[in-house]
CSV table of C-alpha atoms in Angstrom, one decimal:
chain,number,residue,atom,x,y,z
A,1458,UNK,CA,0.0,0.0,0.0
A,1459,UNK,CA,2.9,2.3,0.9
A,1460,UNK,CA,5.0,1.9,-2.4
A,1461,UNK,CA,1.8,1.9,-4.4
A,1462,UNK,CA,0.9,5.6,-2.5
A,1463,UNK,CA,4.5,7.2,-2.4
A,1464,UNK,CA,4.2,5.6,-6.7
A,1465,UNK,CA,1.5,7.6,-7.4
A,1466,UNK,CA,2.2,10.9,-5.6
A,1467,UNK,CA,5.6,11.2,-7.8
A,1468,UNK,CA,3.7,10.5,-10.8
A,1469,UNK,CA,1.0,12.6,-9.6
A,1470,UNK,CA,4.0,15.7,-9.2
A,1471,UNK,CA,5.0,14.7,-12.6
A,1472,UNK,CA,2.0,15.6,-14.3
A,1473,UNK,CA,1.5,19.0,-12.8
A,1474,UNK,CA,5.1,19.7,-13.2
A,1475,UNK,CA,5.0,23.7,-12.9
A,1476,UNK,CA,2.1,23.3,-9.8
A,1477,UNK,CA,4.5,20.9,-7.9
A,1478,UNK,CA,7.3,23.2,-8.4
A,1479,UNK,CA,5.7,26.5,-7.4
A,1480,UNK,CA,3.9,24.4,-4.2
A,1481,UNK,CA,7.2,22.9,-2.8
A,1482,UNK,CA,9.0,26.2,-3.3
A,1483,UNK,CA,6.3,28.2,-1.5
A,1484,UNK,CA,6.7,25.4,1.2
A,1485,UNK,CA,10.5,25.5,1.2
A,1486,UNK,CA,10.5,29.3,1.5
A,1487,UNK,CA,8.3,29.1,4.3
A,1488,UNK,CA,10.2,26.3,5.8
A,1489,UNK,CA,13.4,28.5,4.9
A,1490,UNK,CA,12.2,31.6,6.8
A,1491,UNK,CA,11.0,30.6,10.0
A,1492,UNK,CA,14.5,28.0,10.3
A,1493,UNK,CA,16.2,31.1,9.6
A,1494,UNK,CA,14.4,33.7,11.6
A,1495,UNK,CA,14.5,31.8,14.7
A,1496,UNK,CA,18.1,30.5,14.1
A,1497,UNK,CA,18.8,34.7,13.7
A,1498,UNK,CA,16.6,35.5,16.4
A,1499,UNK,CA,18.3,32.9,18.8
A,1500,UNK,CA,21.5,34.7,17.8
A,1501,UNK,CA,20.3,38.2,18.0
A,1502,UNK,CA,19.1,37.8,21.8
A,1503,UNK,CA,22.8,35.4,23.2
A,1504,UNK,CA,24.2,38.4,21.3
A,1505,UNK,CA,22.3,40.9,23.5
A,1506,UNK,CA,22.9,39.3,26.8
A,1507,UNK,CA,26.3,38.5,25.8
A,1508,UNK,CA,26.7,42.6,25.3
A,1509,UNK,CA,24.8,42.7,28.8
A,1510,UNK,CA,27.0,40.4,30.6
A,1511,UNK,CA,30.1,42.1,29.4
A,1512,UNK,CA,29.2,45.5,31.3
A,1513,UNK,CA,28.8,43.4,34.3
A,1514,UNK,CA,27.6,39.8,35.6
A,1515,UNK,CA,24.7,40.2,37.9
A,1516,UNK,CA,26.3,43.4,38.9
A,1517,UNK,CA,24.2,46.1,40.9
A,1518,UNK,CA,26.5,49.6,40.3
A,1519,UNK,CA,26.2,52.2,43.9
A,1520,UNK,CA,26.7,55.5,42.9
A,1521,UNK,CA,26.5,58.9,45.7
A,1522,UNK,CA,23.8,61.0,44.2
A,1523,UNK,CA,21.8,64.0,45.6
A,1524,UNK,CA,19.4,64.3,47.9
A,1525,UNK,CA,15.8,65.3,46.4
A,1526,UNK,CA,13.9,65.3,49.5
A,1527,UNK,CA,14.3,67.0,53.2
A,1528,UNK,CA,15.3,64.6,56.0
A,1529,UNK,CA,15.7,65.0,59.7
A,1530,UNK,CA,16.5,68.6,59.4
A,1531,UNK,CA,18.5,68.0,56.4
A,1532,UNK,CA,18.3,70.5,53.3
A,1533,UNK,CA,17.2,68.6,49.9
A,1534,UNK,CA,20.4,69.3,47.6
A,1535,UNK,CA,23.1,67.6,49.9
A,1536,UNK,CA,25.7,65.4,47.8
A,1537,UNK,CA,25.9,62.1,49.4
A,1538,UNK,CA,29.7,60.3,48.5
A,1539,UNK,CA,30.8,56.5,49.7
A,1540,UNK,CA,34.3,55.9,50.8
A,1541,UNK,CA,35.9,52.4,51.0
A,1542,UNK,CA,34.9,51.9,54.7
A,1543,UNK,CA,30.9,52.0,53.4
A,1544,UNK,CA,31.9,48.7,51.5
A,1545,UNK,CA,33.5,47.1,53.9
A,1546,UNK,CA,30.3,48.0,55.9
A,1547,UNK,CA,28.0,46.8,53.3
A,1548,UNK,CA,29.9,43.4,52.9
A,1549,UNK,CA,29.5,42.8,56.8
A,1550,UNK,CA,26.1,44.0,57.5
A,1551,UNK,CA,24.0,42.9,54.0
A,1552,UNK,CA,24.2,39.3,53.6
A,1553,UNK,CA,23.9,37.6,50.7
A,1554,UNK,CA,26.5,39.3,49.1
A,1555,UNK,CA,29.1,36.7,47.3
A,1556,UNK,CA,31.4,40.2,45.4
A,1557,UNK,CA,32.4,43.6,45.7
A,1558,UNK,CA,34.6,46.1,45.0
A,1559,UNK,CA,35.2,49.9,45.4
A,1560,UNK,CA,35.5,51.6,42.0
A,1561,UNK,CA,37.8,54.5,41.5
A,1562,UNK,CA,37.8,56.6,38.0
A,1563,UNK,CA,39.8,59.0,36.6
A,1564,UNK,CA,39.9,60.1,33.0
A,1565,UNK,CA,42.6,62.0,30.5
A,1566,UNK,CA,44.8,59.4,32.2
A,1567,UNK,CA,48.4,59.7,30.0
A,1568,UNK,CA,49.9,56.2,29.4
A,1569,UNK,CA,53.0,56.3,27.7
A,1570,UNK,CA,55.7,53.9,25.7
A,1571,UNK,CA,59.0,53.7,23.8
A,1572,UNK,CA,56.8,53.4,21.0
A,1573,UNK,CA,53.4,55.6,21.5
A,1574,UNK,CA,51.6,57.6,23.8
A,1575,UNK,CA,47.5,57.6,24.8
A,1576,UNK,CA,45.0,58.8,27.0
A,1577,UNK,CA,42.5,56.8,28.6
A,1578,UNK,CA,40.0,56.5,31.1
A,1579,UNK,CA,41.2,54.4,34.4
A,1580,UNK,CA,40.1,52.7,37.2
A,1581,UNK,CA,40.9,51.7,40.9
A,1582,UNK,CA,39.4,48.1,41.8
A,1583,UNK,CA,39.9,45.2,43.9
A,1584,UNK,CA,40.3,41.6,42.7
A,1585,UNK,CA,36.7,40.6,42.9
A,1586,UNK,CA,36.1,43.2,39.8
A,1587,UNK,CA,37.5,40.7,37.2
A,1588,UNK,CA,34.4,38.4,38.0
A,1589,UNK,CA,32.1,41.4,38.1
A,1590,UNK,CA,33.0,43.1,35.1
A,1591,UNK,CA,34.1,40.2,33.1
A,1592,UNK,CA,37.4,41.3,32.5
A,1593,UNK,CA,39.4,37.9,32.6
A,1594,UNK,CA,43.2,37.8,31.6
A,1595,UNK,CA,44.4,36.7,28.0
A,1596,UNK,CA,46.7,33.9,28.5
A,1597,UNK,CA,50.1,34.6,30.2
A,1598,UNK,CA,48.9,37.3,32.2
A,1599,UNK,CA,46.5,37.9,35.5
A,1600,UNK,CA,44.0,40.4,37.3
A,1601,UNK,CA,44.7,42.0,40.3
A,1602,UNK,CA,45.0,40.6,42.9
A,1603,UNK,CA,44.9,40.9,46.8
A,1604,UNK,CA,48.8,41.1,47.3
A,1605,UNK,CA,48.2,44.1,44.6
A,1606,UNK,CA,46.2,46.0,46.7
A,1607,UNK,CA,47.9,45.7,50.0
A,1608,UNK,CA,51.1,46.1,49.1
A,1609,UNK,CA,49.7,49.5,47.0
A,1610,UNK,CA,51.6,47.7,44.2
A,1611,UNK,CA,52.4,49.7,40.9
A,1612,UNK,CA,50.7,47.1,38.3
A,1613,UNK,CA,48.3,47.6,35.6
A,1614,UNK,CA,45.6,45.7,33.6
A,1615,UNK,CA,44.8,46.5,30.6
A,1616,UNK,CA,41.8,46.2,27.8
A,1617,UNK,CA,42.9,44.4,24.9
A,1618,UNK,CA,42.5,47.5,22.3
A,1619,UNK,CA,44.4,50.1,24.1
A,1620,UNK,CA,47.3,47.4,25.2
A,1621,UNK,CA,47.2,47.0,21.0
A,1622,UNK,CA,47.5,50.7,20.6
A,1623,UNK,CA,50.1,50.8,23.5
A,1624,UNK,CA,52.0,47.9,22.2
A,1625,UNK,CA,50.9,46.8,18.7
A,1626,UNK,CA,51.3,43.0,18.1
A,1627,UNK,CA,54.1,42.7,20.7
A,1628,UNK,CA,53.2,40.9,24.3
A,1629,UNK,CA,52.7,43.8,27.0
A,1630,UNK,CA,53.1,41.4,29.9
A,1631,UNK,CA,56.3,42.2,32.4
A,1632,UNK,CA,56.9,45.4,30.1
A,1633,UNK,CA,56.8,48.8,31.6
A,1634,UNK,CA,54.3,52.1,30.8
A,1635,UNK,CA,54.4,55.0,32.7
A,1636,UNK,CA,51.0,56.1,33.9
A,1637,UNK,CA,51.3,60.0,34.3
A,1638,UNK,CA,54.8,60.0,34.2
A,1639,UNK,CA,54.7,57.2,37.0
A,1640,UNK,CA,56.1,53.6,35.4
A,1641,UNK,CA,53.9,50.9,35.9
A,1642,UNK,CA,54.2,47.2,34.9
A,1643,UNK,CA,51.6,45.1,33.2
A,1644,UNK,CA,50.3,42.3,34.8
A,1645,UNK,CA,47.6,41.3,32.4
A,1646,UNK,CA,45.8,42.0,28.9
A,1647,UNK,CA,41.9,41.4,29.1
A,1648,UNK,CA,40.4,38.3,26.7
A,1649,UNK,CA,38.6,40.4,24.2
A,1650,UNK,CA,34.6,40.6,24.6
A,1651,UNK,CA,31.9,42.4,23.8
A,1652,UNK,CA,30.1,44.9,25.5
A,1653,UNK,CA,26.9,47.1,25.1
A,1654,UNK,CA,26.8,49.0,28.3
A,1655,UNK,CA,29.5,51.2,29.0
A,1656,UNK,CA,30.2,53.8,31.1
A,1657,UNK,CA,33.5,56.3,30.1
A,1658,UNK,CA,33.7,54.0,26.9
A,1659,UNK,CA,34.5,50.1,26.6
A,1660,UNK,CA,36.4,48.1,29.0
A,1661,UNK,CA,38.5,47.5,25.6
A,1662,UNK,CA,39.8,50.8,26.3
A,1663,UNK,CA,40.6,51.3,30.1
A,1664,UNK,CA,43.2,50.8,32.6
A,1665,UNK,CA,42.8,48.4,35.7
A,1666,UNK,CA,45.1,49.2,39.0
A,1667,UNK,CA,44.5,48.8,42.3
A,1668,UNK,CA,42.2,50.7,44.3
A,1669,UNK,CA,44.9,51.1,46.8
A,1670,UNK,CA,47.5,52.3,44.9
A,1671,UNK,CA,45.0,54.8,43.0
A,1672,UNK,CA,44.0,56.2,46.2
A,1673,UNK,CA,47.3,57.0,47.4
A,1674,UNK,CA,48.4,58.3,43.8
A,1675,UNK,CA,45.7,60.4,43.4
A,1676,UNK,CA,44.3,61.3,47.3
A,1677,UNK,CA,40.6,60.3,46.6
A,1678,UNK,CA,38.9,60.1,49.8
A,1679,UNK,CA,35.7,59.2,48.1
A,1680,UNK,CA,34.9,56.3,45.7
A,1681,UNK,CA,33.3,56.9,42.6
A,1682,UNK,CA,31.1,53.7,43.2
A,1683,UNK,CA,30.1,50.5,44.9
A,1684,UNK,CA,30.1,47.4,43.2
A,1685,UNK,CA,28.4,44.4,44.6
A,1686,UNK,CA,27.0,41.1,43.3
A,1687,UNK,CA,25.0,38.8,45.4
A,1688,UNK,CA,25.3,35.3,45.4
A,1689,UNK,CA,22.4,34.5,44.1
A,1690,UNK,CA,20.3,36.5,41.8
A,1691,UNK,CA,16.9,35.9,43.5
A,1692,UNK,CA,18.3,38.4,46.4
A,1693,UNK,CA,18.4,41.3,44.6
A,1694,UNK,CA,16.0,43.0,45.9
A,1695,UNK,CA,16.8,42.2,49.8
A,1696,UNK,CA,20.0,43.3,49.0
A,1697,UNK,CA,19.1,46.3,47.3
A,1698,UNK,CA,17.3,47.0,50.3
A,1699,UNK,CA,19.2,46.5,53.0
A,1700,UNK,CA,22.3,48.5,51.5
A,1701,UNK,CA,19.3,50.9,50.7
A,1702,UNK,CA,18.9,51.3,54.2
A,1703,UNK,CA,22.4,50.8,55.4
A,1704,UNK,CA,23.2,53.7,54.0
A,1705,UNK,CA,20.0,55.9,54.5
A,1706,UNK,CA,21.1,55.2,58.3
A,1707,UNK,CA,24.7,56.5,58.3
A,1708,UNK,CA,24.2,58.9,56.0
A,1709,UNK,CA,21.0,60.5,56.9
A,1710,UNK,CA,19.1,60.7,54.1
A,1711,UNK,CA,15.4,59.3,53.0
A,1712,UNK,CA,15.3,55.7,52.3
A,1713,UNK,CA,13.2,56.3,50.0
A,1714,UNK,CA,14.9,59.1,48.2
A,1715,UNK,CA,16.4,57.5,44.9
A,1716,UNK,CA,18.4,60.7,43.8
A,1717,UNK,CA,20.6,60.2,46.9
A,1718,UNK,CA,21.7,56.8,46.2
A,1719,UNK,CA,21.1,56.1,42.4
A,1720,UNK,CA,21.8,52.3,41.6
A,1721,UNK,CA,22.7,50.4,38.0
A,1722,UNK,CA,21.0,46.9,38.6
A,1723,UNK,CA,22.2,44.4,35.8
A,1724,UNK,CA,20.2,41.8,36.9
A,1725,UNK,CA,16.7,43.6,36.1
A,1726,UNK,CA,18.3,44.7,32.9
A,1727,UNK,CA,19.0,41.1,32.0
A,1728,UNK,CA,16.4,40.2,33.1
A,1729,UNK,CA,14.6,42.8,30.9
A,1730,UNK,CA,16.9,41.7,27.7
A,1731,UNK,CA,15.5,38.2,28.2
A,1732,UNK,CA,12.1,38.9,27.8
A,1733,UNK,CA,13.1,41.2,24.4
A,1734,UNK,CA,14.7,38.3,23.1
A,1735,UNK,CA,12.0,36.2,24.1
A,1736,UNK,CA,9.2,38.4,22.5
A,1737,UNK,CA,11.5,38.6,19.4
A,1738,UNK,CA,11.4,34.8,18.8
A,1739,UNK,CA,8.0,34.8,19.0
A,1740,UNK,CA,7.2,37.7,16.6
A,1741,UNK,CA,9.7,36.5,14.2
A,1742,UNK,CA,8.1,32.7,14.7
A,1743,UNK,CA,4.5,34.2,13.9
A,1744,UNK,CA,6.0,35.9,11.0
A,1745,UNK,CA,7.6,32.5,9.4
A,1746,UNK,CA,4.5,30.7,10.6
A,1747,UNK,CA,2.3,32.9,8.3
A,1748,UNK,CA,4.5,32.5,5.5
A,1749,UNK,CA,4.2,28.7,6.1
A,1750,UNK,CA,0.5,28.8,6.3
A,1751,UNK,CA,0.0,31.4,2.7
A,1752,UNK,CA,2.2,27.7,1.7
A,1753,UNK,CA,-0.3,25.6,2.6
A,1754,UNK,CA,-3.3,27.0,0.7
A,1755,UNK,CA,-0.8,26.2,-2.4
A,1756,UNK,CA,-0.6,22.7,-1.1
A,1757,UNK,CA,-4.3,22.7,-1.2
A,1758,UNK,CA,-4.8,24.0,-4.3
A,1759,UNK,CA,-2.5,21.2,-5.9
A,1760,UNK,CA,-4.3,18.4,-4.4
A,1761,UNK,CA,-7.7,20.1,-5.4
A,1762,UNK,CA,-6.8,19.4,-8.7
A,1763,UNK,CA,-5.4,16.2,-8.0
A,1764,UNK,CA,-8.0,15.0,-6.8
A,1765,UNK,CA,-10.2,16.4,-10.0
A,1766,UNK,CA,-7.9,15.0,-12.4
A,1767,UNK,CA,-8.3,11.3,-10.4
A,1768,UNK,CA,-11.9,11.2,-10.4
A,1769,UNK,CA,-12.4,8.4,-12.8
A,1770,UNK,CA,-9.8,6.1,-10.7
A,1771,UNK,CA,-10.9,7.2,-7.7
A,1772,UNK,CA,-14.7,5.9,-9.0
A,1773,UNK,CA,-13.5,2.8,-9.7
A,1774,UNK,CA,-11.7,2.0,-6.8
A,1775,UNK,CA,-14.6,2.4,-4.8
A,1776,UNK,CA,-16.7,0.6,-7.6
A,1777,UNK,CA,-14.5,-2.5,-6.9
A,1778,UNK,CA,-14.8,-2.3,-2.7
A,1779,UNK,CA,-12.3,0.0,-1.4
A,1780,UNK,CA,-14.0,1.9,1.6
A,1781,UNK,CA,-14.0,5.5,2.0
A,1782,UNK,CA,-11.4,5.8,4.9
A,1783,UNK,CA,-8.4,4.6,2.3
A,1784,UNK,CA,-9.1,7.0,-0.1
A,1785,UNK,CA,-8.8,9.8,2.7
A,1786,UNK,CA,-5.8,8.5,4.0
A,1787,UNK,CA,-4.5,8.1,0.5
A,1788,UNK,CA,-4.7,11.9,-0.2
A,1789,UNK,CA,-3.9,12.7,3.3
A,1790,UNK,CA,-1.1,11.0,2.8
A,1791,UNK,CA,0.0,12.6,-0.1
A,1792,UNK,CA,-0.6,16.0,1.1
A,1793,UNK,CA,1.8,15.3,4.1
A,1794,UNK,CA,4.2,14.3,1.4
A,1795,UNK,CA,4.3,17.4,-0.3
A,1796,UNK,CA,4.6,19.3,2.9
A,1797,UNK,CA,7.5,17.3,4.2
A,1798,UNK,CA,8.6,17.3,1.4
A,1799,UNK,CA,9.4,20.7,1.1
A,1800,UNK,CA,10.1,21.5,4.5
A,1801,UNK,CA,13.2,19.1,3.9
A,1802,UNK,CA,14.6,21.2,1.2
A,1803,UNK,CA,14.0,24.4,3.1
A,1804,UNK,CA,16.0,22.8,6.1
A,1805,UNK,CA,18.2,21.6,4.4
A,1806,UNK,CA,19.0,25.4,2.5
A,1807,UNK,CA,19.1,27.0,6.0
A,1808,UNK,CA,21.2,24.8,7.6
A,1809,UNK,CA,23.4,25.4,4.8
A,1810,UNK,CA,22.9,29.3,5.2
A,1811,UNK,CA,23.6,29.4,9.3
A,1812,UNK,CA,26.9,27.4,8.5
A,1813,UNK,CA,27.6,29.6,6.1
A,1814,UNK,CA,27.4,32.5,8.3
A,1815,UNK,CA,29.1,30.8,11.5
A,1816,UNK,CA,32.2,30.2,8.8
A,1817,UNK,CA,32.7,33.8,8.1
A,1818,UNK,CA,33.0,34.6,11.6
A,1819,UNK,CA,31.4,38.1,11.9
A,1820,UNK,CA,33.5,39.4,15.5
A,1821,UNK,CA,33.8,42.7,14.7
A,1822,UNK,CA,31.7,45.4,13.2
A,1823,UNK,CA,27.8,45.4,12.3
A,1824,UNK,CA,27.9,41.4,12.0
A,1825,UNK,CA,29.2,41.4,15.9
A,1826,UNK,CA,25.8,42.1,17.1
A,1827,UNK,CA,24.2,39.3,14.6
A,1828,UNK,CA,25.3,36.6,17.1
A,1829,UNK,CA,25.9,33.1,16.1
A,1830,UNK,CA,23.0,32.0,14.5
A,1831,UNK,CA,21.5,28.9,16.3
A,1832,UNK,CA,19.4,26.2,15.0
A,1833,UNK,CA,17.9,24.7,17.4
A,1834,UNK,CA,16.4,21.3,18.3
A,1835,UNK,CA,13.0,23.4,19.5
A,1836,UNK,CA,13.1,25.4,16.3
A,1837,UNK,CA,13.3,22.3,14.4
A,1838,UNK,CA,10.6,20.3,16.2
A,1839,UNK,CA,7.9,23.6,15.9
A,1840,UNK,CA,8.9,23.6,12.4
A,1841,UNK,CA,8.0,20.0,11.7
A,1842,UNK,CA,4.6,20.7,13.5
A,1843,UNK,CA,3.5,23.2,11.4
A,1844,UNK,CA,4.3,21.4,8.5
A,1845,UNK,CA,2.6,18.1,9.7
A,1846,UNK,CA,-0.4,20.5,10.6
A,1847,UNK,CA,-0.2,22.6,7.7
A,1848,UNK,CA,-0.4,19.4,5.1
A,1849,UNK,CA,-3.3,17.8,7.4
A,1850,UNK,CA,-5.2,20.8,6.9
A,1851,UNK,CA,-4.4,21.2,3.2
A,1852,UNK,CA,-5.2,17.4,2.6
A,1853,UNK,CA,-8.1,17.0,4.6
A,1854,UNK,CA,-10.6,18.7,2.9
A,1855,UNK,CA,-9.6,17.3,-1.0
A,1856,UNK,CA,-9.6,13.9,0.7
A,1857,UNK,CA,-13.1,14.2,1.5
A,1858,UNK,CA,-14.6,15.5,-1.3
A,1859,UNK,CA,-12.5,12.4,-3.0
A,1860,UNK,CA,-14.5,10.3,-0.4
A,1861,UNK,CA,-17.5,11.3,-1.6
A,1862,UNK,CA,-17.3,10.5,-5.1
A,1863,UNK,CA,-20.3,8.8,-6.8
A,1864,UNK,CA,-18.7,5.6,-8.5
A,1865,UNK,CA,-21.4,6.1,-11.2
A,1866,UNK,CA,-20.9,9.3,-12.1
A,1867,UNK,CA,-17.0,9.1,-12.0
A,1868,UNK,CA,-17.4,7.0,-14.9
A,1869,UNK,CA,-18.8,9.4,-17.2
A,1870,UNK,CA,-15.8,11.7,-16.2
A,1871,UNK,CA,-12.8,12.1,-18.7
């Protein structure tokens, strides 16, 4: 029964040669686009996150703002600025917390070489930043760490662009800049990465020391920022809260003024970028989906005529006994056929397409922020569901009215 259907569903696509053709194009296209939209869309969204993660992993940023609202006899307007004991307080009174880090910053920052000399923007951390920020060493070199810090050590990190323009292909580790006329010694070159959050311009681009040896450089009594990250994501808010307060309490201002204690929360804004790239799957899923269903009407159209063209045979095969429920299954059959059919070749074109693309290996420029398209085993599996459903609903209805053929009148049929 099987040979004899899959028989006469080729010979059926040979006789409506240009029909066939046009339907399984239609079919792979739609096939085609909703592979490829979701394979782009998969890409598009690890590339956001990817961007997000770079600016900071689960990171909430503590700046000192300005008061907005009158507290305890307290004048609105009064600049509130952290030091480094207010995150030593924070790591012994909030728990929950798993990293942090004061942040220092200074830009116009003069680094200098035998060979070139640039200005960048640099900070004053301690070794828990590196986790924080993402900033992990290229291989041969190291972050910061704690024997950096006490020991006020005269070591610098560097982004991997400006150690390029510092050093051009050459190996900066163990070799000497002088930071404001002050010599320094690399310790480290970051692993490139990309970033779309930035403050003071990509971590590409800046210059890592300790926050110890900044401080005693440059006299800050006041950090520029607090940097902690908790140890588990679901206690962001407690430990928004209880720094919140922490520092409402020492400070004296409202705990509920905002402007005095602005914070950067990365995990809402991942958080946030998940759900984009979430609701862009779907929208670019519906999209293909459409296009796959405008496919199916061509399916049905095909096996309309099919069927109109088979009328005789299909008269005499239920002339001769064969029930109604086998000539259903026989065009249901072959409408599946023709769907599958199709979405195999469209597969088949976009896996070739997203290997294509993961070949060229786009890591800089506009094609940096395409991602690495991603077929995956859901977008596959959706894909075959909609064709399975899209070539049941094209088939059933020409498989009934097949069904219903009068034997008699079939005969007088050419």
């Amino acid at each position: 029964m099987w040979l004899t259907i899959i028989r006469e569903f080729f010979s059926d696509l040979g006789k409506q040669k240009l029909r066939s053709s046009l339907t399984l194009i239609a079919i792979a296209w739609g096939t085609l686009s909703v592979v490829l939209l979701l394979a782009f869309g998969r890409g598009l969204g690890t590339a956001l996150m990817e961007g997000m993660l770079g600016a900071g992993n689960q990171v909430i940023m503590i700046y000192g703002g300005q008061t907005s609202i009158a507290y305890e006899g307290h004048p609105e307007g009064r600049y509130i600025r952290f030091t480094e004991e207010d995150v030593r307080m924070i790591e012994r009174a909030v728990p929950g917390i798993a990293y942090s880090s004061p942040q220092y910053g200074r830009g116009g920052v003069r680094l200098q070489t035998d060979l070139t000399t640039t200005t960048t923007y640099m900070e004053g951390v301690n070794p828990d930043f590196e986790i924080m920020r993402t900033m992990y060493p290229a291989a041969g070199g190291r972050f910061i760490n704690q024997r950096d810090v006490d020991e006020m050590r005269r070591v610098l990190f560097l982004g991997d662009e400006i150690a390029e323009r510092l050093f051009g292909e050459e190996d900066p580790v163990g070799k000497e800049v002088k930071l404001d006329n002050m010599p320094f010694t690399v310790i480290g070159v970051m692993v490139p990465k990309m970033q779309t959050s930035m403050n003071y311009g990509p971590d590409a681009n800046r210059a890592v020391i300790p926050y110890s040896t900044f401080r005693n450089i440059y006299s800050h009594r006041n950090v520029g920022s607090i940097l902690v990250r908790p140890s588990d994501a679901a206690l962001q808010q407690d430990i928004i809260s209880g720094v919140r307060s922490l520092m409402a309490s020492k400070y004296r201002f409202h705990p509920d003024d905002e402007q005095a204690m602005p914070m950067w929360d990365f995990i809402e804004m991942e958080e946030m970028n998940q759900k984009i790239a979430t609701g862009l799957e779907i929208f670019l899923f519906t999209v293909g989906f459409f296009t796959l269903m405008i496919a199916g009407v061509g399916v049905a159209n095909i096996m309309f005529v099919i069927v109109k063209e088979r009328t005789r045979e299909i008269g005499i095969k239920l002339a001769v006994g064969a029930r109604k429920i086998h000539i259903i299954v026989q065009f249901m059959l072959e409408s599946l056929f023709i769907s599958i059919l199709g979405g195999f070749i469209g597969l088949a074109i976009s896996t070739g397409i997203v290997q294509g693309v993961l070949a060229m290996n786009m890591t800089e420029g506009p094609g940096e922020f395409l991602g690495k398209p991603e077929i995956s085993v859901l977008a596959v599996t959706v894909t075959i569901t909609v064709l399975v459903l899209i070539g049941f609903i094209a088939g059933i209805f020409p498989a009934l009215k097949a069904s219903r053929v009068d034997p008699v009148e079939s005969l007088r049929y050419e």
